[in-house]
Short mmCIF file of C-alpha atoms in Angstrom, two decimals:
data_model
loop_
_atom_site.label_atom_id
_atom_site.label_comp_id
_atom_site.label_asym_id
_atom_site.label_seq_id
_atom_site.Cartn_x
_atom_site.Cartn_y
_atom_site.Cartn_z
CA UNK A 1 44.78 248.78 275.43
CA UNK A 2 41.56 247.26 276.78
CA UNK A 3 41.55 243.42 277.06
CA UNK A 4 38.57 241.24 276.50
CA UNK A 5 38.41 240.53 280.18
CA UNK A 6 38.37 244.08 281.05
CA UNK A 7 35.60 244.81 278.51
CA UNK A 8 33.56 241.91 280.05
CA UNK A 9 34.06 243.30 283.57
CA UNK A 10 32.84 246.81 282.48
CA UNK A 11 29.85 245.09 280.93
CA UNK A 12 28.98 243.07 283.93
CA UNK A 13 29.37 245.76 286.38
CA UNK A 14 26.85 247.90 284.38
CA UNK A 15 24.48 244.84 284.12
CA UNK A 16 24.64 243.86 287.75
CA UNK A 17 23.40 247.34 288.68
CA UNK A 18 20.53 247.06 286.34
CA UNK A 19 19.03 243.56 287.72
CA UNK A 20 16.74 241.47 285.70
CA UNK A 21 13.97 242.89 283.64
CA UNK A 22 10.83 243.47 285.63
CA UNK A 23 8.43 240.49 285.68
CA UNK A 24 11.05 238.18 284.19
CA UNK A 25 11.04 235.87 287.30
CA UNK A 26 8.08 234.06 288.57
CA UNK A 27 7.70 232.24 291.91
CA UNK A 28 8.74 228.65 291.27
CA UNK A 29 7.70 227.78 294.75
CA UNK A 30 4.09 228.18 293.84
CA UNK A 31 4.43 224.95 291.82
CA UNK A 32 5.49 222.85 294.95
CA UNK A 33 8.63 221.89 296.60
CA UNK A 34 11.92 222.12 294.75
CA UNK A 35 13.16 218.51 293.91
CA UNK A 36 16.61 217.82 295.15
CA UNK A 37 18.80 214.59 294.97
CA UNK A 38 21.47 213.19 297.18
CA UNK A 39 25.07 212.91 296.09
CA UNK A 40 25.66 209.34 296.93
CA UNK A 41 29.28 209.68 298.15
CA UNK A 42 28.27 212.42 300.88
CA UNK A 43 24.63 212.70 301.24
CA UNK A 44 24.76 216.44 300.23
CA UNK A 45 21.52 217.40 298.39
CA UNK A 46 21.56 219.36 295.10
CA UNK A 47 18.66 220.71 292.90
CA UNK A 48 17.94 218.37 289.97
CA UNK A 49 18.12 221.00 287.30
CA UNK A 50 21.09 223.11 286.56
CA UNK A 51 22.71 224.92 283.65
CA UNK A 52 25.22 223.73 280.99
CA UNK A 53 27.50 226.10 279.17
CA UNK A 54 28.17 224.38 275.71
CA UNK A 55 26.16 225.10 272.70
CA UNK A 56 24.22 228.45 272.64
CA UNK A 57 25.74 229.60 276.09
CA UNK A 58 29.27 229.12 274.69
CA UNK A 59 28.33 231.12 271.45
CA UNK A 60 27.12 234.08 273.54
CA UNK A 61 30.08 233.79 275.81
CA UNK A 62 32.43 234.49 272.73
CA UNK A 63 30.76 237.96 272.25
CA UNK A 64 31.36 241.03 274.20
CA UNK A 65 27.74 241.47 275.22
CA UNK A 66 27.12 238.76 277.76
CA UNK A 67 24.09 240.44 279.43
CA UNK A 68 21.87 237.53 278.33
CA UNK A 69 24.10 235.11 280.21
CA UNK A 70 23.91 237.24 283.32
CA UNK A 71 20.17 236.95 283.16
CA UNK A 72 20.28 233.31 282.62
CA UNK A 73 22.62 232.57 285.64
CA UNK A 74 20.48 234.90 287.80
CA UNK A 75 17.34 233.12 286.73
CA UNK A 76 18.85 229.70 287.65
CA UNK A 77 19.62 230.80 291.21
CA UNK A 78 16.22 232.80 291.64
CA UNK A 79 14.38 229.70 290.75
CA UNK A 80 16.31 227.23 292.99
CA UNK A 81 19.05 225.94 290.65
CA UNK A 82 22.67 225.77 291.65
CA UNK A 83 24.77 223.38 289.35
CA UNK A 84 26.72 225.19 286.74
CA UNK A 85 28.42 222.76 284.38
CA UNK A 86 31.37 224.06 282.21
CA UNK A 87 34.77 223.02 280.78
CA UNK A 88 37.78 224.76 279.32
CA UNK A 89 36.92 223.40 275.96
CA UNK A 90 33.62 225.47 275.94
CA UNK A 91 35.42 228.51 274.69
CA UNK A 92 35.00 231.56 276.96
CA UNK A 93 32.13 229.87 278.96
CA UNK A 94 34.09 229.23 282.08
CA UNK A 95 35.82 232.62 282.24
CA UNK A 96 32.57 234.50 281.52
CA UNK A 97 30.47 232.48 283.96
CA UNK A 98 33.02 233.25 286.84
CA UNK A 99 33.06 236.91 285.96
CA UNK A 100 29.35 236.91 285.84
CA UNK A 101 29.12 235.28 289.21
CA UNK A 102 31.61 237.59 290.71
CA UNK A 103 29.85 240.73 289.54
CA UNK A 104 26.48 239.49 290.89
CA UNK A 105 27.98 238.28 294.23
CA UNK A 106 26.87 234.71 293.66
CA UNK A 107 30.09 232.88 293.34
CA UNK A 108 29.51 230.94 296.70
CA UNK A 109 26.04 230.04 295.80
CA UNK A 110 26.82 228.16 292.57
CA UNK A 111 27.83 224.54 292.53
CA UNK A 112 30.69 224.77 290.16
CA UNK A 113 31.28 221.70 287.91
CA UNK A 114 34.01 221.95 285.38
CA UNK A 115 36.39 219.47 283.68
CA UNK A 116 40.02 218.84 282.69
CA UNK A 117 41.50 217.37 279.55
CA UNK A 118 44.68 218.25 277.61
CA UNK A 119 44.79 214.83 275.98
CA UNK A 120 42.37 215.83 273.24
CA UNK A 121 39.47 214.13 271.56
CA UNK A 122 41.77 211.72 269.75
CA UNK A 123 43.30 210.32 272.97
CA UNK A 124 46.77 209.95 273.68
CA UNK A 125 48.80 210.93 276.67
CA UNK A 126 48.02 214.08 278.82
CA UNK A 127 51.10 216.29 279.52
CA UNK A 128 50.91 216.61 283.31
CA UNK A 129 52.24 220.17 283.22
CA UNK A 130 49.65 221.34 280.73
CA UNK A 131 46.98 219.51 282.78
CA UNK A 132 48.03 221.41 285.88
CA UNK A 133 48.01 224.67 284.03
CA UNK A 134 44.50 224.05 282.75
CA UNK A 135 43.34 223.25 286.27
CA UNK A 136 44.78 226.42 287.84
CA UNK A 137 43.26 228.30 284.92
CA UNK A 138 39.74 227.05 285.99
CA UNK A 139 40.33 228.03 289.59
CA UNK A 140 41.30 231.46 288.32
CA UNK A 141 38.41 231.92 285.87
CA UNK A 142 35.84 230.79 288.46
CA UNK A 143 37.35 232.97 291.13
CA UNK A 144 37.35 230.39 293.76
CA UNK A 145 39.70 228.51 295.91
CA UNK A 146 37.60 225.40 295.95
CA UNK A 147 35.89 223.91 293.00
CA UNK A 148 32.86 221.68 293.84
CA UNK A 149 33.25 219.06 290.98
CA UNK A 150 35.95 218.47 288.36
CA UNK A 151 35.76 215.65 285.91
CA UNK A 152 38.08 214.22 283.33
CA UNK A 153 36.36 215.27 280.08
CA UNK A 154 35.73 212.62 277.54
CA UNK A 155 37.84 210.02 279.29
CA UNK A 156 41.04 211.75 278.42
CA UNK A 157 44.13 209.90 279.74
CA UNK A 158 42.25 208.86 282.87
CA UNK A 159 45.20 207.43 284.76
CA UNK A 160 47.16 210.74 284.52
CA UNK A 161 44.31 213.45 284.84
CA UNK A 162 42.13 211.49 287.41
CA UNK A 163 45.29 210.90 289.43
CA UNK A 164 45.76 214.72 289.56
CA UNK A 165 42.10 215.17 290.57
CA UNK A 166 42.70 212.73 293.53
CA UNK A 167 45.41 214.74 294.61
CA UNK A 168 43.36 217.93 294.52
CA UNK A 169 40.64 216.28 296.49
CA UNK A 170 43.07 215.18 299.24
CA UNK A 171 44.26 218.83 299.30
CA UNK A 172 40.68 220.10 299.81
CA UNK A 173 40.73 222.11 296.64
CA UNK A 174 38.11 220.05 294.88
CA UNK A 175 34.98 218.47 296.66
CA UNK A 176 34.06 215.87 294.05
CA UNK A 177 35.87 214.19 291.12
CA UNK A 178 34.62 212.07 288.23
CA UNK A 179 34.79 211.31 284.51
CA UNK A 180 32.59 212.02 281.45
CA UNK A 181 31.85 211.02 278.05
CA UNK A 182 28.95 211.31 275.63
CA UNK A 183 30.79 209.11 272.91
CA UNK A 184 29.25 205.56 272.64
CA UNK A 185 32.71 204.01 271.82
CA UNK A 186 33.96 205.14 275.27
CA UNK A 187 31.05 203.66 277.30
CA UNK A 188 32.82 200.38 278.05
CA UNK A 189 35.83 202.29 279.35
CA UNK A 190 33.66 204.53 281.37
CA UNK A 191 32.09 201.52 282.92
CA UNK A 192 35.54 200.03 283.80
CA UNK A 193 36.53 203.31 285.48
CA UNK A 194 33.20 203.27 287.56
CA UNK A 195 34.05 199.75 288.68
CA UNK A 196 37.58 200.31 289.79
CA UNK A 197 37.97 204.08 290.73
CA UNK A 198 36.83 205.91 293.76
CA UNK A 199 34.80 208.55 291.77
CA UNK A 200 31.90 210.72 293.06
CA UNK A 201 30.37 211.56 289.66
CA UNK A 202 29.97 210.67 285.94
CA UNK A 203 28.64 212.93 283.34
CA UNK A 204 26.96 211.43 280.22
CA UNK A 205 24.03 211.82 277.79
CA UNK A 206 20.58 210.52 278.39
CA UNK A 207 17.30 211.36 276.90
CA UNK A 208 13.82 210.04 276.15
CA UNK A 209 15.10 208.96 272.74
CA UNK A 210 18.56 207.83 274.02
CA UNK A 211 17.80 205.17 276.71
CA UNK A 212 20.31 202.59 276.25
CA UNK A 213 22.24 203.48 279.33
CA UNK A 214 19.24 202.68 281.65
CA UNK A 215 20.31 199.06 282.12
CA UNK A 216 24.04 199.62 281.92
CA UNK A 217 25.59 202.86 282.97
CA UNK A 218 22.85 204.29 285.06
CA UNK A 219 22.28 200.94 286.73
CA UNK A 220 25.99 200.62 287.53
CA UNK A 221 26.10 204.21 288.86
CA UNK A 222 23.20 203.25 291.19
CA UNK A 223 24.86 200.23 292.42
CA UNK A 224 28.24 201.80 292.92
CA UNK A 225 26.89 204.96 294.62
CA UNK A 226 28.00 207.32 291.88
CA UNK A 227 26.32 210.58 291.19
CA UNK A 228 25.18 211.31 287.56
CA UNK A 229 25.09 214.55 285.68
CA UNK A 230 22.88 214.25 282.49
CA UNK A 231 24.10 216.05 279.44
CA UNK A 232 21.99 216.54 276.27
CA UNK A 233 18.54 215.77 277.87
CA UNK A 234 16.95 217.22 274.88
CA UNK A 235 18.82 215.13 272.44
CA UNK A 236 20.84 218.29 271.49
CA UNK A 237 18.33 219.26 268.77
CA UNK A 238 16.93 215.87 267.81
CA UNK A 239 13.80 216.17 270.15
CA UNK A 240 12.84 219.64 269.38
CA UNK A 241 12.88 218.71 265.65
CA UNK A 242 10.64 215.70 266.49
CA UNK A 243 7.94 217.62 268.39
CA UNK A 244 7.81 220.52 266.11
CA UNK A 245 4.29 221.46 265.37
CA UNK A 246 2.92 219.19 268.17
CA UNK A 247 1.31 220.24 271.42
CA UNK A 248 2.35 218.88 274.77
CA UNK A 249 -0.29 216.19 275.51
CA UNK A 250 -2.79 217.12 278.10
CA UNK A 251 -2.05 214.28 280.32
CA UNK A 252 1.48 215.63 280.89
CA UNK A 253 -0.24 217.70 283.61
CA UNK A 254 -0.51 214.63 285.67
CA UNK A 255 3.25 215.11 286.38
CA UNK A 256 3.26 218.90 286.16
CA UNK A 257 4.92 219.27 282.79
CA UNK A 258 3.71 222.23 280.92
CA UNK A 259 6.19 222.52 278.11
CA UNK A 260 8.12 220.15 275.93
CA UNK A 261 11.31 221.13 277.80
CA UNK A 262 9.79 220.13 281.14
CA UNK A 263 8.40 216.94 279.57
CA UNK A 264 11.88 215.85 278.30
CA UNK A 265 13.63 216.81 281.69
CA UNK A 266 11.03 215.18 283.89
CA UNK A 267 11.63 212.00 282.02
CA UNK A 268 15.26 212.12 282.64
CA UNK A 269 14.94 213.10 286.34
CA UNK A 270 12.47 210.26 286.89
CA UNK A 271 15.49 207.89 286.73
CA UNK A 272 16.55 207.37 290.39
CA UNK A 273 20.21 207.25 289.43
CA UNK A 274 20.21 210.67 287.94
CA UNK A 275 21.40 213.41 290.27
CA UNK A 276 20.88 216.27 288.04
CA UNK A 277 20.38 217.46 284.36
CA UNK A 278 22.25 220.52 283.00
CA UNK A 279 20.79 221.62 279.69
CA UNK A 280 22.57 224.47 278.12
CA UNK A 281 20.67 227.63 277.16
CA UNK A 282 21.45 231.45 276.56
CA UNK A 283 17.99 232.77 277.31
CA UNK A 284 16.47 233.43 280.70
CA UNK A 285 12.93 232.44 279.67
CA UNK A 286 14.31 228.92 278.68
CA UNK A 287 16.18 228.73 281.93
CA UNK A 288 13.03 229.49 283.91
CA UNK A 289 11.07 226.93 281.88
CA UNK A 290 13.83 224.27 282.41
CA UNK A 291 13.73 225.03 286.21
CA UNK A 292 9.93 224.33 286.15
CA UNK A 293 10.94 220.63 285.81
CA UNK A 294 12.47 220.75 289.22
CA UNK A 295 9.11 221.42 290.90
CA UNK A 296 5.85 219.34 291.36
CA UNK A 297 5.56 215.70 290.52
CA UNK A 298 7.65 213.40 288.31
CA UNK A 299 6.18 210.60 286.13
CA UNK A 300 5.73 207.05 287.53
CA UNK A 301 6.58 203.92 285.57
CA UNK A 302 3.16 203.94 283.66
CA UNK A 303 3.68 207.50 282.66
CA UNK A 304 7.20 207.01 281.59
CA UNK A 305 6.03 204.22 279.21
CA UNK A 306 3.31 206.50 277.89
CA UNK A 307 5.83 209.25 277.31
CA UNK A 308 8.14 206.98 275.37
CA UNK A 309 5.36 205.75 273.20
CA UNK A 310 3.96 209.17 272.53
CA UNK A 311 7.41 210.40 271.42
CA UNK A 312 7.97 207.36 269.23
CA UNK A 313 4.54 207.97 267.60
CA UNK A 314 5.55 211.44 266.39
#
C-alpha cells in the first residue's frame, strides 16, 4: 500500500524535474539591494521577508498535489528569501515543506523555524516525553540534523518546553530558541519571559491596524536584544477586506511599494525591532509580490503616519 508520504515524494520528484513555469520569476535585484536584518544575539543577517505555512499553505499541504507549494518555496529562494516558519500544529506543512526542500536540493538554503507545544491551547502541563517525540518528528520532517529556530508555540508550559530547547541549543541541534503568541491575554506572560529568559526570538502578530505592541513588546525586544518574527502582517484577512476596491496610493512609490501586500509589509518592516515577517501563501505570484517588500526603500516616520491615516480613512 502506498503511503501519503510516498505519494508526496513521487509528486515532488516529478515536479522538481519540471522546474518553475517560464517567466514566473523576475529579477528582484533590479529593484535595489535585498534588505536584511541582524539577529541580535549573534549578528547573523537574514532577509526581512520569509514564508509562513499556516492558513492557505496548510490547506494545500493537506492535499496530494503540492506542486503549487513547490513553486512558492522556489520563488522565495529565487527572490532572496530564506526563513520558512512552520509548526507541527499546521497540519502537514512541516512534513511537506521538508520533502519539497529535499527534492529541490534546497534544505541547506532554508532558515528553518518551527515550534513545539504539546500542552495545547488551553494550557496545562506538557508531557516531556510527548514534547521530545514532537521535536524529533520536526528533525525528521525537515530532513536536517540542525534546526535554525525552534520556539515554544503559544506560550505552552514554557518552563518545561523552553527548558528542552535550551538543552537542544547546548547540544548544537538548535541554533536559536524562543517563544511565540498571537493571543492578547498571553502578552503579559510573553513579556515576563522576554525579561527573564535568555531567548533569541519571539514570534507575534503585528500589522498596520494592530500597533499596540509598538511601545510594549517591540520596544522590550529591542531593549533586550531579542529578534522578532512577525506573524499576520496582513491582519489575517482584515486588511484585504479594508482595501477591497481601493488602489494603492501613488505616493507609496516613495518607499517602493507597488501593491497592497508590499504596502502592509513595508509598514511592518520599518519598525527597527522587527527581524522578519513571514506571511503565509500558497501562490507563487503572491510570494514574489511579498518578496518585493524586501527590496528598495522603507517608509520613514512621516510616511508611516501617512500610511496609518490612509488605512484608517478607508
